[in-house]
CSV table of C-alpha atoms and ligand atoms in Angstrom, one decimal:
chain,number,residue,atom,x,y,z
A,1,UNK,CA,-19.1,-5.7,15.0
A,2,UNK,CA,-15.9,-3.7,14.2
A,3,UNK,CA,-13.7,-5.9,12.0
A,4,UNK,CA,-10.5,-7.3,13.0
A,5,UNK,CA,-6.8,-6.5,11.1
A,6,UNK,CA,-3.4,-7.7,11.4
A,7,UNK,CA,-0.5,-5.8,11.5
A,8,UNK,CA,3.4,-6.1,12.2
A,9,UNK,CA,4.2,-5.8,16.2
A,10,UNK,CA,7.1,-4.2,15.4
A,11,UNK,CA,7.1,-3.1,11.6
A,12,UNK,CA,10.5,-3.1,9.8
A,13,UNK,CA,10.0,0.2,7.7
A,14,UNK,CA,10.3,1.6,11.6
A,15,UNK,CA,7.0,3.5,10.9
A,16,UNK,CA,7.4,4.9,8.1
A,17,UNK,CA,3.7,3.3,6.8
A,18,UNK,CA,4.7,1.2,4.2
A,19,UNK,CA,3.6,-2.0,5.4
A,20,UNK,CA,0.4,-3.2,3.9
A,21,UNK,CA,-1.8,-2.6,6.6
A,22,UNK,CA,-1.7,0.8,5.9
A,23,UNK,CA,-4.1,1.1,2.8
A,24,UNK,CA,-6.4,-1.3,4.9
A,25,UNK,CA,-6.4,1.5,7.6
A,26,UNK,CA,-6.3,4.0,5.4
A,27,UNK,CA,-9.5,2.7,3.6
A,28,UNK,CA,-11.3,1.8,6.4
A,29,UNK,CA,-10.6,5.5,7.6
A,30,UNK,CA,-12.3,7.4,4.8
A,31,UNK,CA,-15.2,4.9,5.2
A,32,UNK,CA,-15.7,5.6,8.9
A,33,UNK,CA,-15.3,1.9,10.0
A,34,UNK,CA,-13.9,1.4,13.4
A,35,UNK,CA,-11.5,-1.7,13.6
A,36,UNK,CA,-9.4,-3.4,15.8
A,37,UNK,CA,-5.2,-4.6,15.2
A,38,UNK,CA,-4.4,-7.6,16.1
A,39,UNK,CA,-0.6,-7.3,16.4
A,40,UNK,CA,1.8,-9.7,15.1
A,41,UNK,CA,5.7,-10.9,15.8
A,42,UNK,CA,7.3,-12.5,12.8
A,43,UNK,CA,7.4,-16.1,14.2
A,44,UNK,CA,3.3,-15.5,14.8
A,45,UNK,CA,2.8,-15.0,11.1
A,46,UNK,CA,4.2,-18.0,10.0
A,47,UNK,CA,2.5,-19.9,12.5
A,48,UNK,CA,-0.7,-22.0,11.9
A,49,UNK,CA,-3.0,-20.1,13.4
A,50,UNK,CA,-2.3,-17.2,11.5
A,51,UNK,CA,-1.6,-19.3,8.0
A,52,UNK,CA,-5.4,-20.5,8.7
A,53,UNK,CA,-5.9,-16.5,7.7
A,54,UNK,CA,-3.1,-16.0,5.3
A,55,UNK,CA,-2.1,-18.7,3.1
A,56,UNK,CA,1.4,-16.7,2.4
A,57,UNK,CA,1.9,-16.3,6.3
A,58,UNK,CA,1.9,-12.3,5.9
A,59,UNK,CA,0.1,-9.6,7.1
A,60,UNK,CA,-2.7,-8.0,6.5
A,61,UNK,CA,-5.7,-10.1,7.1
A,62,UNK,CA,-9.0,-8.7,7.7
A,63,UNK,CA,-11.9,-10.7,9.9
A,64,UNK,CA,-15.3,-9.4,10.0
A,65,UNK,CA,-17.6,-12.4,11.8
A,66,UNK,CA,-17.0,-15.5,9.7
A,67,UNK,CA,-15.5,-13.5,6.6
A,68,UNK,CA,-11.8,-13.9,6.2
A,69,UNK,CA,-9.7,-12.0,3.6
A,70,UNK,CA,-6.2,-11.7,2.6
A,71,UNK,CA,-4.1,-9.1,0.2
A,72,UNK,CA,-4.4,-5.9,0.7
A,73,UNK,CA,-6.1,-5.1,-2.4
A,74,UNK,CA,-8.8,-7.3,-2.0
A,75,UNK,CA,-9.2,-6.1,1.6
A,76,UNK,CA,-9.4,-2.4,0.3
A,77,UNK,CA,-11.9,-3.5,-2.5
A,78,UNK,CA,-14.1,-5.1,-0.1
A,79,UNK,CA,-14.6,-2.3,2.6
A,80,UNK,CA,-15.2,0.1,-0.9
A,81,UNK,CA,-18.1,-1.9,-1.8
A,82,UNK,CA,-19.2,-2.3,1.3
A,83,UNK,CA,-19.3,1.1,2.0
A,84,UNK,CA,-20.0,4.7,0.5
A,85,UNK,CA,-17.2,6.9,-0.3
A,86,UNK,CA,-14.1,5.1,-2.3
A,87,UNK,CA,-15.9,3.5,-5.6
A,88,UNK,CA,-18.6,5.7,-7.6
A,89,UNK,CA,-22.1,4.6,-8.0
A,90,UNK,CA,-22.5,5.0,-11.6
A,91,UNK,CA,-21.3,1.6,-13.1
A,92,UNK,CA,-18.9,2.7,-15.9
A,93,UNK,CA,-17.0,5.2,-13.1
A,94,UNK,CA,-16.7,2.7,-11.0
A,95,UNK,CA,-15.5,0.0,-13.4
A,96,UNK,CA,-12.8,2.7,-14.1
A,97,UNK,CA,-11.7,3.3,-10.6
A,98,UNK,CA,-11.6,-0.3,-10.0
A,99,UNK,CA,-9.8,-0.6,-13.1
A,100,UNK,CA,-6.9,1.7,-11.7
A,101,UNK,CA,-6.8,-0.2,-8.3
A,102,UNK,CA,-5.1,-2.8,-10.4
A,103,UNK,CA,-3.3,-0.8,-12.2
A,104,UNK,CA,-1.8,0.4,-8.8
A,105,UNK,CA,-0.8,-3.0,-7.5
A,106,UNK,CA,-0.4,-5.1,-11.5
A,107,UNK,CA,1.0,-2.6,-13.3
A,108,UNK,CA,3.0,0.2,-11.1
A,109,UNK,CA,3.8,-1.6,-7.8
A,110,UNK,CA,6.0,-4.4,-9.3
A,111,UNK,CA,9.0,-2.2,-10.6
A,112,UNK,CA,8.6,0.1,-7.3
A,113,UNK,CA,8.9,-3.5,-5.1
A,114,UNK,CA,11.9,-5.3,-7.4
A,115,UNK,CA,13.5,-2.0,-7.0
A,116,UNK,CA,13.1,-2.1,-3.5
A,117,UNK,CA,13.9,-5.2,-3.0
A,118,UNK,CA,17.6,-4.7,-4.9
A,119,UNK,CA,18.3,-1.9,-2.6
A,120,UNK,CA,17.6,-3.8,0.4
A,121,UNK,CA,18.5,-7.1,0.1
A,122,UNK,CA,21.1,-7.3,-3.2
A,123,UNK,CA,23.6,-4.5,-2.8
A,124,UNK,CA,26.1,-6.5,-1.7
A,125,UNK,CA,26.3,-8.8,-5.4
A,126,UNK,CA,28.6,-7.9,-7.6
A,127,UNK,CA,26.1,-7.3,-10.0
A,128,UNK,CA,24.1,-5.0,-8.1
A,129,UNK,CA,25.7,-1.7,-9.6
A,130,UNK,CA,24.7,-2.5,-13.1
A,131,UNK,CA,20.8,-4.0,-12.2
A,132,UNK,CA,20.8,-0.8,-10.2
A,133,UNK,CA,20.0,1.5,-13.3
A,134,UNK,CA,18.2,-1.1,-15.2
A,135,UNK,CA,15.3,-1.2,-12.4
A,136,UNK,CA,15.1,2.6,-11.9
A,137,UNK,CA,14.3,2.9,-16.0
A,138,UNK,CA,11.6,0.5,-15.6
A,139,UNK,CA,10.0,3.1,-12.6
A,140,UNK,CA,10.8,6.0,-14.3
A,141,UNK,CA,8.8,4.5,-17.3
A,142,UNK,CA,5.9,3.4,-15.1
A,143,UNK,CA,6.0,7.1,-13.7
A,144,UNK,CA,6.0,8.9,-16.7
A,145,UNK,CA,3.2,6.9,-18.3
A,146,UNK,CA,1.4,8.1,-15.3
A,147,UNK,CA,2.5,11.6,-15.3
A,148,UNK,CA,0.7,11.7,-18.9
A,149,UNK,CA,-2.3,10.6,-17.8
A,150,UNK,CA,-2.3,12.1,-14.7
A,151,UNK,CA,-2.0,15.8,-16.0
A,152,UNK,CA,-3.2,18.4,-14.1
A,153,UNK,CA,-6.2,16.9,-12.4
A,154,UNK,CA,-6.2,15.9,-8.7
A,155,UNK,CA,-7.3,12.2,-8.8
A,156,UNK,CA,-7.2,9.3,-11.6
A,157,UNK,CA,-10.6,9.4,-12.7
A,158,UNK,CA,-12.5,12.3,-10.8
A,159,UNK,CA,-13.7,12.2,-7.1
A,160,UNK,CA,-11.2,10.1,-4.8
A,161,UNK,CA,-11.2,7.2,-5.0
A,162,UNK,CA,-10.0,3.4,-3.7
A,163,UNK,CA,-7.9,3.8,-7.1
A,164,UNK,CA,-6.2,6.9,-6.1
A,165,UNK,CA,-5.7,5.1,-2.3
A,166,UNK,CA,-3.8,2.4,-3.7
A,167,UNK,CA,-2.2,4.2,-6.4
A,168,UNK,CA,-1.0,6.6,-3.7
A,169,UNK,CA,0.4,3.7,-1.5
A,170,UNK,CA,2.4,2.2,-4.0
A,171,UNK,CA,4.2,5.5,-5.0
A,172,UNK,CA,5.1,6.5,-1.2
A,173,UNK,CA,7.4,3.4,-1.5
A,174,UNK,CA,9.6,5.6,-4.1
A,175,UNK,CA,9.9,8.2,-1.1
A,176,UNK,CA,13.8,8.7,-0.7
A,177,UNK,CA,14.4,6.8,-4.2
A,178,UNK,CA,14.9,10.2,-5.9
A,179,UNK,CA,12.9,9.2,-8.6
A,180,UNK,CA,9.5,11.0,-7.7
A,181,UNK,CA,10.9,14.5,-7.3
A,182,UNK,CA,11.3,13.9,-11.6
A,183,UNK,CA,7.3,14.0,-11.9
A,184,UNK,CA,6.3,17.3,-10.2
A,185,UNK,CA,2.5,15.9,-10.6
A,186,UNK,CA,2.5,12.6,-9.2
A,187,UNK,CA,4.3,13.9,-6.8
A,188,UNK,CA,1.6,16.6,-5.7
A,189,UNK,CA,-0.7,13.7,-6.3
A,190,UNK,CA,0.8,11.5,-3.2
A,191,UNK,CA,1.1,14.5,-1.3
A,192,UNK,CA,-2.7,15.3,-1.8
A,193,UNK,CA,-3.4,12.0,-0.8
A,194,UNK,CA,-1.0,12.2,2.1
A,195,UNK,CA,-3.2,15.3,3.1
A,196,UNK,CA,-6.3,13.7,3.2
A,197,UNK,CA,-7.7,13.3,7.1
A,198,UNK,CA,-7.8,9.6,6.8
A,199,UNK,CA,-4.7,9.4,5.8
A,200,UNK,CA,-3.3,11.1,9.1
A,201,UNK,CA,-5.8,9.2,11.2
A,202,UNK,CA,-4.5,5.6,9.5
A,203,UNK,CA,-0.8,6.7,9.5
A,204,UNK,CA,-0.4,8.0,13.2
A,205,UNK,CA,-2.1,5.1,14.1
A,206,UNK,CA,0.2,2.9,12.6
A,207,UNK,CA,3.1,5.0,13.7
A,208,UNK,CA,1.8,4.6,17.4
A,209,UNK,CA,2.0,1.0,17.2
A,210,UNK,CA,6.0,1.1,16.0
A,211,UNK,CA,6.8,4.1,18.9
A,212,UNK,CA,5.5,1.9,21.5
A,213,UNK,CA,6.9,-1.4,20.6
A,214,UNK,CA,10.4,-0.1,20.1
A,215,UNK,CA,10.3,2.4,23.5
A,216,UNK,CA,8.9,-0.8,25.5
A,217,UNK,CA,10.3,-1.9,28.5
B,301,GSH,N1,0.4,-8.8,-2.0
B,301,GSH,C1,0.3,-8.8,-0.6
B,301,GSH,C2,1.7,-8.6,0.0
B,301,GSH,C3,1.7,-8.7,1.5
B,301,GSH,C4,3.0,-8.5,2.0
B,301,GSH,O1,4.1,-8.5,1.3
B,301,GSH,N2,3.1,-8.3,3.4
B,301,GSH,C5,4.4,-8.0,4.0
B,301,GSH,C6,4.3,-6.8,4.8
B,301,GSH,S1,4.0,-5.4,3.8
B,301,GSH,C7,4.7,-9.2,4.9
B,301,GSH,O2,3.9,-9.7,5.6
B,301,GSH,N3,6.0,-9.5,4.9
B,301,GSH,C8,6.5,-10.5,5.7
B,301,GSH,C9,6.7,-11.8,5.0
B,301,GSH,O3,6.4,-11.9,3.8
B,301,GSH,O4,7.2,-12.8,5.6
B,301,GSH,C10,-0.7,-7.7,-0.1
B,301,GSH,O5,-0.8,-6.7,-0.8
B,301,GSH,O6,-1.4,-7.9,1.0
């Protein structure tokens, strides 16, 4: 049975693939697991129903028969050990690229989100001009530190893996920032993930869903 994945009906980064779903398509994509979207309106995702799923009334969930999971990361852990293809087999690799999947989402992804946040929601305060500048230091640190350990290889820790998918989510939400163009290496290393197959397959499929819902009737 083909699990089951909630998404935004109509997702406010107008398809751009930043909502959350997208690492769980993206994952389930390099595994070779066919899913189904259940489709969601805002008012839906803070209904029961859906809070029965998601405590936080967000997307994504995941269903697969009685199992139901929330946060992303989680989501994207479970289908790589569920499956071959996004964790190594020996034990100390794969501690490591597990070890970087929360690096992507502890360490890297809460700069990149207050950040985001500030530009969307708090450039109207009067103090917005000053935070501004304070926030884009903390990124650029988080960058940096990764640009040095990134050096010149293609992935984190080796092969591909459910580290470099998550890692690779949370720095596409710099895109337009300006601040990735700095780091000539990570940025190479999102487009190389951007490149991969499953990555088109999970993005176009999620961009579907946004053309159709705003070209509706
Ligand atoms: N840490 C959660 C964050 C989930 C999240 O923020 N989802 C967003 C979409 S990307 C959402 O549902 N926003 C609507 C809301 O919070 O009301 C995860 O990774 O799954």
């Amino acid at each position: 049975m083909s699990p089951t994945i909630t998404a935004f009906k109509l997702s406010p980064d107008r398809g751009k693939g930043l909502a959350r779903d997208m690492p769980v398509r993206w994952a389930l994509e390099e595994v070779g697991q066919p899913y189904e979207v259940r489709l969601l309106s805002f008012d839906e995702m803070k209904e029961a129903p859906h809070r029965a799923l998601h405590p936080f009334g967000q997307i994504p969930t995941y269903e697969e028969g009685d199992l139901a999971l929330f946060e992303s990361g989680a989501i994207v852990f479970h289908i790589a050990q569920r499956h071959a293809g996004l964790l190594p087999d020996d034990a100390a690799a794969r501690a490591r690229a597990i070890t970087w999947m929360f690096a992507a989402l502890s360490t890297v992804e809460p700069p990149i989100v207050e950040r985001s946040m500030a530009v969307l929601m708090e450039r109207d305060r009067t103090w917005f001009e000053a935070r501004l500048p304070i926030l884009e230091d903390r990124v650029r640190n988080r960058l940096s530190e990764l640009s040095r350990r990134l050096g010149d290889a293609d992935w984190l820790e080796g092969e591909f893996s459910a580290g470099d998918l998550l890692m690779v989510s949370v720095l596409r939400r710099l895109k337009g920032s300006g601040l990735l163009e700095d780091y000539a290496n990570v940025s190479a290393y999102v487009a190389r993930g951007e490149a991969r197959p499953a990555y088109k397959r999970a993005f176009d499929d999620q961009l579907a869903v946004f053309t159709a819902a705003s070209s509706g009737p």
